[in-house]
Structures are given as structure tokens and as C-alpha cells.
Short mmCIF file of N, CA, C and O in Angstrom, two decimals:
data_model
loop_
_atom_site.label_atom_id
_atom_site.label_comp_id
_atom_site.label_asym_id
_atom_site.label_seq_id
_atom_site.Cartn_x
_atom_site.Cartn_y
_atom_site.Cartn_z
N MET L 1164 -2.40 -9.07 -30.41
CA MET L 1164 -1.72 -9.69 -29.30
C MET L 1164 -1.62 -8.63 -28.11
O MET L 1164 -1.28 -7.60 -28.27
N GLY L 1165 -1.78 -9.17 -26.89
CA GLY L 1165 -1.61 -8.43 -25.64
C GLY L 1165 -0.23 -8.43 -25.12
O GLY L 1165 0.60 -9.21 -25.45
N SER L 1166 -0.03 -7.44 -24.30
CA SER L 1166 1.27 -7.30 -23.66
C SER L 1166 1.31 -8.21 -22.38
O SER L 1166 0.37 -8.50 -21.71
N ASP L 1167 2.52 -8.77 -22.11
CA ASP L 1167 2.72 -9.55 -20.96
C ASP L 1167 3.01 -8.70 -19.73
O ASP L 1167 3.04 -9.25 -18.62
N SER L 1168 3.29 -7.41 -19.82
CA SER L 1168 3.46 -6.53 -18.71
C SER L 1168 2.20 -6.14 -18.01
O SER L 1168 1.15 -5.98 -18.66
N PRO L 1169 2.28 -5.88 -16.75
CA PRO L 1169 1.06 -5.55 -15.97
C PRO L 1169 0.69 -4.13 -16.33
O PRO L 1169 1.63 -3.37 -16.73
N PRO L 1170 -0.56 -3.72 -16.17
CA PRO L 1170 -0.97 -2.38 -16.52
C PRO L 1170 -0.33 -1.34 -15.51
O PRO L 1170 0.10 -1.72 -14.48
N GLU L 1171 -0.07 -0.21 -16.06
CA GLU L 1171 0.53 0.90 -15.17
C GLU L 1171 -0.41 1.21 -13.98
O GLU L 1171 -1.68 1.26 -14.15
N PRO L 1172 0.14 1.32 -12.86
CA PRO L 1172 -0.73 1.59 -11.66
C PRO L 1172 -1.36 3.06 -11.75
O PRO L 1172 -0.69 3.97 -12.37
N VAL L 1173 -2.40 3.23 -11.19
CA VAL L 1173 -3.10 4.50 -11.09
C VAL L 1173 -2.58 5.22 -9.84
O VAL L 1173 -2.77 4.63 -8.75
N LEU L 1174 -1.86 6.36 -9.89
CA LEU L 1174 -1.37 6.92 -8.73
C LEU L 1174 -2.38 7.98 -8.11
O LEU L 1174 -3.06 8.48 -8.91
N PRO L 1175 -2.27 8.10 -6.79
CA PRO L 1175 -3.23 9.07 -6.23
C PRO L 1175 -2.71 10.53 -6.55
O PRO L 1175 -1.58 10.67 -6.94
N THR L 1176 -3.59 11.37 -6.49
CA THR L 1176 -3.28 12.84 -6.74
C THR L 1176 -3.15 13.51 -5.33
O THR L 1176 -4.10 13.61 -4.65
N PRO L 1177 -1.97 13.91 -5.15
CA PRO L 1177 -1.72 14.62 -3.76
C PRO L 1177 -2.47 15.88 -3.74
O PRO L 1177 -2.56 16.57 -4.74
N HIS L 1178 -2.90 16.24 -2.56
CA HIS L 1178 -3.64 17.54 -2.32
C HIS L 1178 -2.89 18.54 -1.54
O HIS L 1178 -3.54 19.54 -1.15
N SER L 1179 -1.65 18.29 -1.25
CA SER L 1179 -0.79 19.27 -0.55
C SER L 1179 0.60 19.35 -1.02
O SER L 1179 1.02 18.36 -1.70
N ALA L 1180 1.33 20.31 -0.68
CA ALA L 1180 2.68 20.39 -1.09
C ALA L 1180 3.50 19.24 -0.49
O ALA L 1180 4.27 18.58 -1.22
N ALA L 1181 3.24 18.86 0.67
CA ALA L 1181 3.91 17.72 1.36
C ALA L 1181 3.54 16.44 0.64
O ALA L 1181 4.45 15.57 0.41
N GLY L 1182 2.37 16.32 0.24
CA GLY L 1182 1.93 15.08 -0.48
C GLY L 1182 2.61 15.02 -1.85
O GLY L 1182 3.12 13.91 -2.26
N ARG L 1183 2.65 16.11 -2.55
CA ARG L 1183 3.40 16.16 -3.89
C ARG L 1183 4.82 15.93 -3.69
O ARG L 1183 5.42 15.08 -4.38
N ASP L 1184 5.43 16.44 -2.70
CA ASP L 1184 6.87 16.21 -2.45
C ASP L 1184 7.16 14.75 -2.07
O ASP L 1184 8.09 14.12 -2.59
N GLY L 1185 6.22 14.13 -1.25
CA GLY L 1185 6.41 12.77 -0.87
C GLY L 1185 6.29 11.88 -1.98
O GLY L 1185 7.11 10.91 -2.20
N LEU L 1186 5.30 12.11 -2.89
CA LEU L 1186 5.02 11.20 -4.04
C LEU L 1186 6.28 11.36 -4.99
O LEU L 1186 6.77 10.35 -5.54
N ALA L 1187 6.73 12.51 -5.22
CA ALA L 1187 7.86 12.79 -6.09
C ALA L 1187 9.14 12.00 -5.57
O ALA L 1187 9.86 11.51 -6.34
N ALA L 1188 9.35 12.07 -4.18
CA ALA L 1188 10.41 11.30 -3.66
C ALA L 1188 10.38 9.86 -3.85
O ALA L 1188 11.28 9.22 -4.17
N LEU L 1189 9.16 9.33 -3.65
CA LEU L 1189 8.92 7.89 -3.91
C LEU L 1189 9.20 7.38 -5.42
O LEU L 1189 9.81 6.45 -5.59
N LEU L 1190 8.71 8.29 -6.23
CA LEU L 1190 8.81 7.99 -7.67
C LEU L 1190 10.25 8.11 -8.08
O LEU L 1190 10.71 7.38 -9.04
N ALA L 1191 10.98 9.09 -7.52
CA ALA L 1191 12.39 9.27 -7.95
C ALA L 1191 13.35 8.13 -7.43
O ALA L 1191 14.25 7.80 -8.17
N ARG L 1192 13.05 7.60 -6.32
CA ARG L 1192 13.96 6.58 -5.71
C ARG L 1192 13.07 5.42 -5.03
O ARG L 1192 13.12 5.30 -3.82
N PRO L 1193 12.30 4.69 -5.83
CA PRO L 1193 11.47 3.72 -5.25
C PRO L 1193 12.16 2.66 -4.48
O PRO L 1193 11.64 2.07 -3.50
N ALA L 1194 13.40 2.31 -4.83
CA ALA L 1194 14.09 1.28 -4.11
C ALA L 1194 14.50 1.66 -2.72
O ALA L 1194 14.86 0.85 -1.86
N ARG L 1195 14.40 2.99 -2.43
CA ARG L 1195 14.79 3.45 -1.09
C ARG L 1195 13.52 3.77 -0.22
O ARG L 1195 13.54 4.25 0.89
N ALA L 1196 12.36 3.49 -0.82
CA ALA L 1196 11.15 3.78 -0.10
C ALA L 1196 10.85 2.68 0.91
O ALA L 1196 11.24 1.55 0.92
N VAL L 1197 10.19 3.17 1.98
CA VAL L 1197 9.65 2.28 3.06
C VAL L 1197 8.18 2.57 3.24
O VAL L 1197 7.72 3.75 3.25
N VAL L 1198 7.41 1.54 3.24
CA VAL L 1198 5.92 1.65 3.40
C VAL L 1198 5.55 1.08 4.75
O VAL L 1198 5.90 -0.08 4.99
N ALA L 1199 5.08 1.87 5.58
CA ALA L 1199 4.79 1.37 7.02
C ALA L 1199 3.26 1.46 7.09
O ALA L 1199 2.69 2.53 6.80
N LEU L 1200 2.60 0.39 7.58
CA LEU L 1200 1.24 0.40 7.74
C LEU L 1200 0.89 -0.17 9.17
O LEU L 1200 1.49 -1.03 9.67
N ASP L 1201 -0.13 0.42 9.72
CA ASP L 1201 -0.80 -0.08 10.95
C ASP L 1201 -1.60 -1.37 10.59
O ASP L 1201 -2.24 -1.37 9.55
N PHE L 1202 -1.43 -2.36 11.39
CA PHE L 1202 -2.26 -3.59 11.13
C PHE L 1202 -3.68 -3.46 11.49
O PHE L 1202 -4.51 -3.62 10.67
N ASP L 1203 -3.96 -3.31 12.77
CA ASP L 1203 -5.35 -3.28 13.26
C ASP L 1203 -6.10 -2.03 12.76
O ASP L 1203 -5.71 -0.90 13.16
N GLY L 1204 -7.07 -2.34 11.84
CA GLY L 1204 -7.84 -1.20 11.37
C GLY L 1204 -7.40 -0.80 10.02
O GLY L 1204 -8.05 -0.07 9.24
N THR L 1205 -6.21 -1.20 9.50
CA THR L 1205 -5.69 -0.87 8.23
C THR L 1205 -5.66 -2.11 7.38
O THR L 1205 -6.31 -2.19 6.27
N LEU L 1206 -4.96 -3.16 7.78
CA LEU L 1206 -4.82 -4.32 6.98
C LEU L 1206 -5.87 -5.36 7.54
O LEU L 1206 -6.09 -6.39 6.94
N ALA L 1207 -6.27 -5.18 8.73
CA ALA L 1207 -7.24 -6.07 9.43
C ALA L 1207 -8.40 -5.26 10.02
O ALA L 1207 -8.10 -4.13 10.48
N PRO L 1208 -9.49 -5.86 10.11
CA PRO L 1208 -10.66 -5.19 10.83
C PRO L 1208 -10.30 -5.00 12.26
O PRO L 1208 -9.67 -5.87 12.87
N ILE L 1209 -10.78 -4.01 12.88
CA ILE L 1209 -10.59 -3.76 14.26
C ILE L 1209 -11.40 -4.77 15.08
O ILE L 1209 -12.54 -4.88 14.76
N VAL L 1210 -10.83 -5.36 15.93
CA VAL L 1210 -11.47 -6.43 16.83
C VAL L 1210 -11.21 -6.19 18.29
O VAL L 1210 -10.13 -5.50 18.57
N PRO L 1211 -12.10 -6.55 19.24
CA PRO L 1211 -11.83 -6.38 20.63
C PRO L 1211 -10.52 -6.86 21.20
O PRO L 1211 -9.85 -6.23 22.02
N ASP L 1212 -10.09 -8.02 20.75
CA ASP L 1212 -8.86 -8.68 21.19
C ASP L 1212 -7.92 -8.62 20.00
O ASP L 1212 -7.93 -9.37 19.05
N PRO L 1213 -6.83 -7.80 20.19
CA PRO L 1213 -5.84 -7.67 19.08
C PRO L 1213 -5.18 -8.98 18.69
O PRO L 1213 -4.82 -9.18 17.61
N GLU L 1214 -5.12 -9.90 19.57
CA GLU L 1214 -4.50 -11.20 19.22
C GLU L 1214 -5.42 -12.01 18.26
O GLU L 1214 -4.98 -12.95 17.66
N GLN L 1215 -6.63 -11.56 18.07
CA GLN L 1215 -7.54 -12.28 17.13
C GLN L 1215 -7.61 -11.59 15.80
O GLN L 1215 -8.35 -12.02 14.92
N ALA L 1216 -6.86 -10.47 15.68
CA ALA L 1216 -6.86 -9.74 14.41
C ALA L 1216 -6.20 -10.61 13.31
O ALA L 1216 -5.21 -11.23 13.51
N ARG L 1217 -6.86 -10.61 12.21
CA ARG L 1217 -6.32 -11.32 11.03
C ARG L 1217 -6.39 -10.40 9.78
O ARG L 1217 -7.40 -9.70 9.66
N ALA L 1218 -5.41 -10.46 8.97
CA ALA L 1218 -5.27 -9.59 7.81
C ALA L 1218 -6.48 -9.95 6.87
O ALA L 1218 -6.97 -11.07 6.77
N HIS L 1219 -6.85 -8.94 6.16
CA HIS L 1219 -7.86 -9.13 5.12
C HIS L 1219 -7.35 -10.18 4.20
O HIS L 1219 -6.08 -10.16 3.85
N PRO L 1220 -8.08 -11.15 3.72
CA PRO L 1220 -7.58 -12.26 2.81
C PRO L 1220 -6.78 -11.76 1.63
O PRO L 1220 -5.81 -12.43 1.13
N ARG L 1221 -7.04 -10.63 1.08
CA ARG L 1221 -6.32 -10.13 -0.13
C ARG L 1221 -5.09 -9.26 0.25
O ARG L 1221 -4.31 -8.87 -0.63
N ALA L 1222 -4.98 -8.95 1.53
CA ALA L 1222 -3.85 -7.96 1.91
C ALA L 1222 -2.49 -8.37 1.47
O ALA L 1222 -1.78 -7.56 0.97
N ALA L 1223 -2.06 -9.58 1.73
CA ALA L 1223 -0.74 -10.06 1.46
C ALA L 1223 -0.44 -10.01 -0.02
O ALA L 1223 0.63 -9.48 -0.55
N ALA L 1224 -1.41 -10.36 -0.87
CA ALA L 1224 -1.21 -10.37 -2.29
C ALA L 1224 -1.13 -8.88 -2.85
O ALA L 1224 -0.28 -8.52 -3.64
N LEU L 1225 -1.96 -8.00 -2.20
CA LEU L 1225 -1.89 -6.64 -2.75
C LEU L 1225 -0.55 -5.89 -2.25
O LEU L 1225 -0.04 -5.17 -2.94
N LEU L 1226 -0.10 -6.29 -1.02
CA LEU L 1226 1.20 -5.73 -0.56
C LEU L 1226 2.32 -6.21 -1.38
O LEU L 1226 3.25 -5.48 -1.67
N ALA L 1227 2.35 -7.46 -1.86
CA ALA L 1227 3.30 -8.02 -2.74
C ALA L 1227 3.40 -7.25 -3.96
O ALA L 1227 4.46 -7.01 -4.50
N ARG L 1228 2.26 -6.89 -4.55
CA ARG L 1228 2.24 -6.10 -5.76
C ARG L 1228 2.86 -4.75 -5.60
O ARG L 1228 3.49 -4.18 -6.40
N LEU L 1229 2.58 -4.16 -4.39
CA LEU L 1229 3.10 -2.92 -4.05
C LEU L 1229 4.67 -2.88 -4.01
O LEU L 1229 5.34 -2.10 -4.59
#
């Protein structure tokens, strides 16, 4: 029988002291974390007219998992 819980996420390996400290802080208090992302070029392809930018079709679902 399988488990109903989702698989454990694979975490990135920080390559600096600041990265290790930041990841440790997020893991210690995830409810107090804020994730800020740039839209154009991060969640959506860069386009000449910013008003035409649309998020990648899977972006909302992946952010909801986050």
C-alpha cells in the first residue's frame, strides 16, 4: 500500500554561508517566510510589451505547492 502523503521535496544545496543561513531560517520558521518573485522573465517569458506577459501555464500550480 502507498502513502497518501506527498513525497518530501528535494531542497537545493546552498553554496554560500548566506545561502545556508537563509535556508536554515526558512526551514526553522516556514510560516513566517515570504517568497517574492519577479514576474517578467521568472514566472513568464520576457515579452516586448509587459502588458502581454502571461504566466507559464504551470506556474500557479507550482506556486500553490510551494
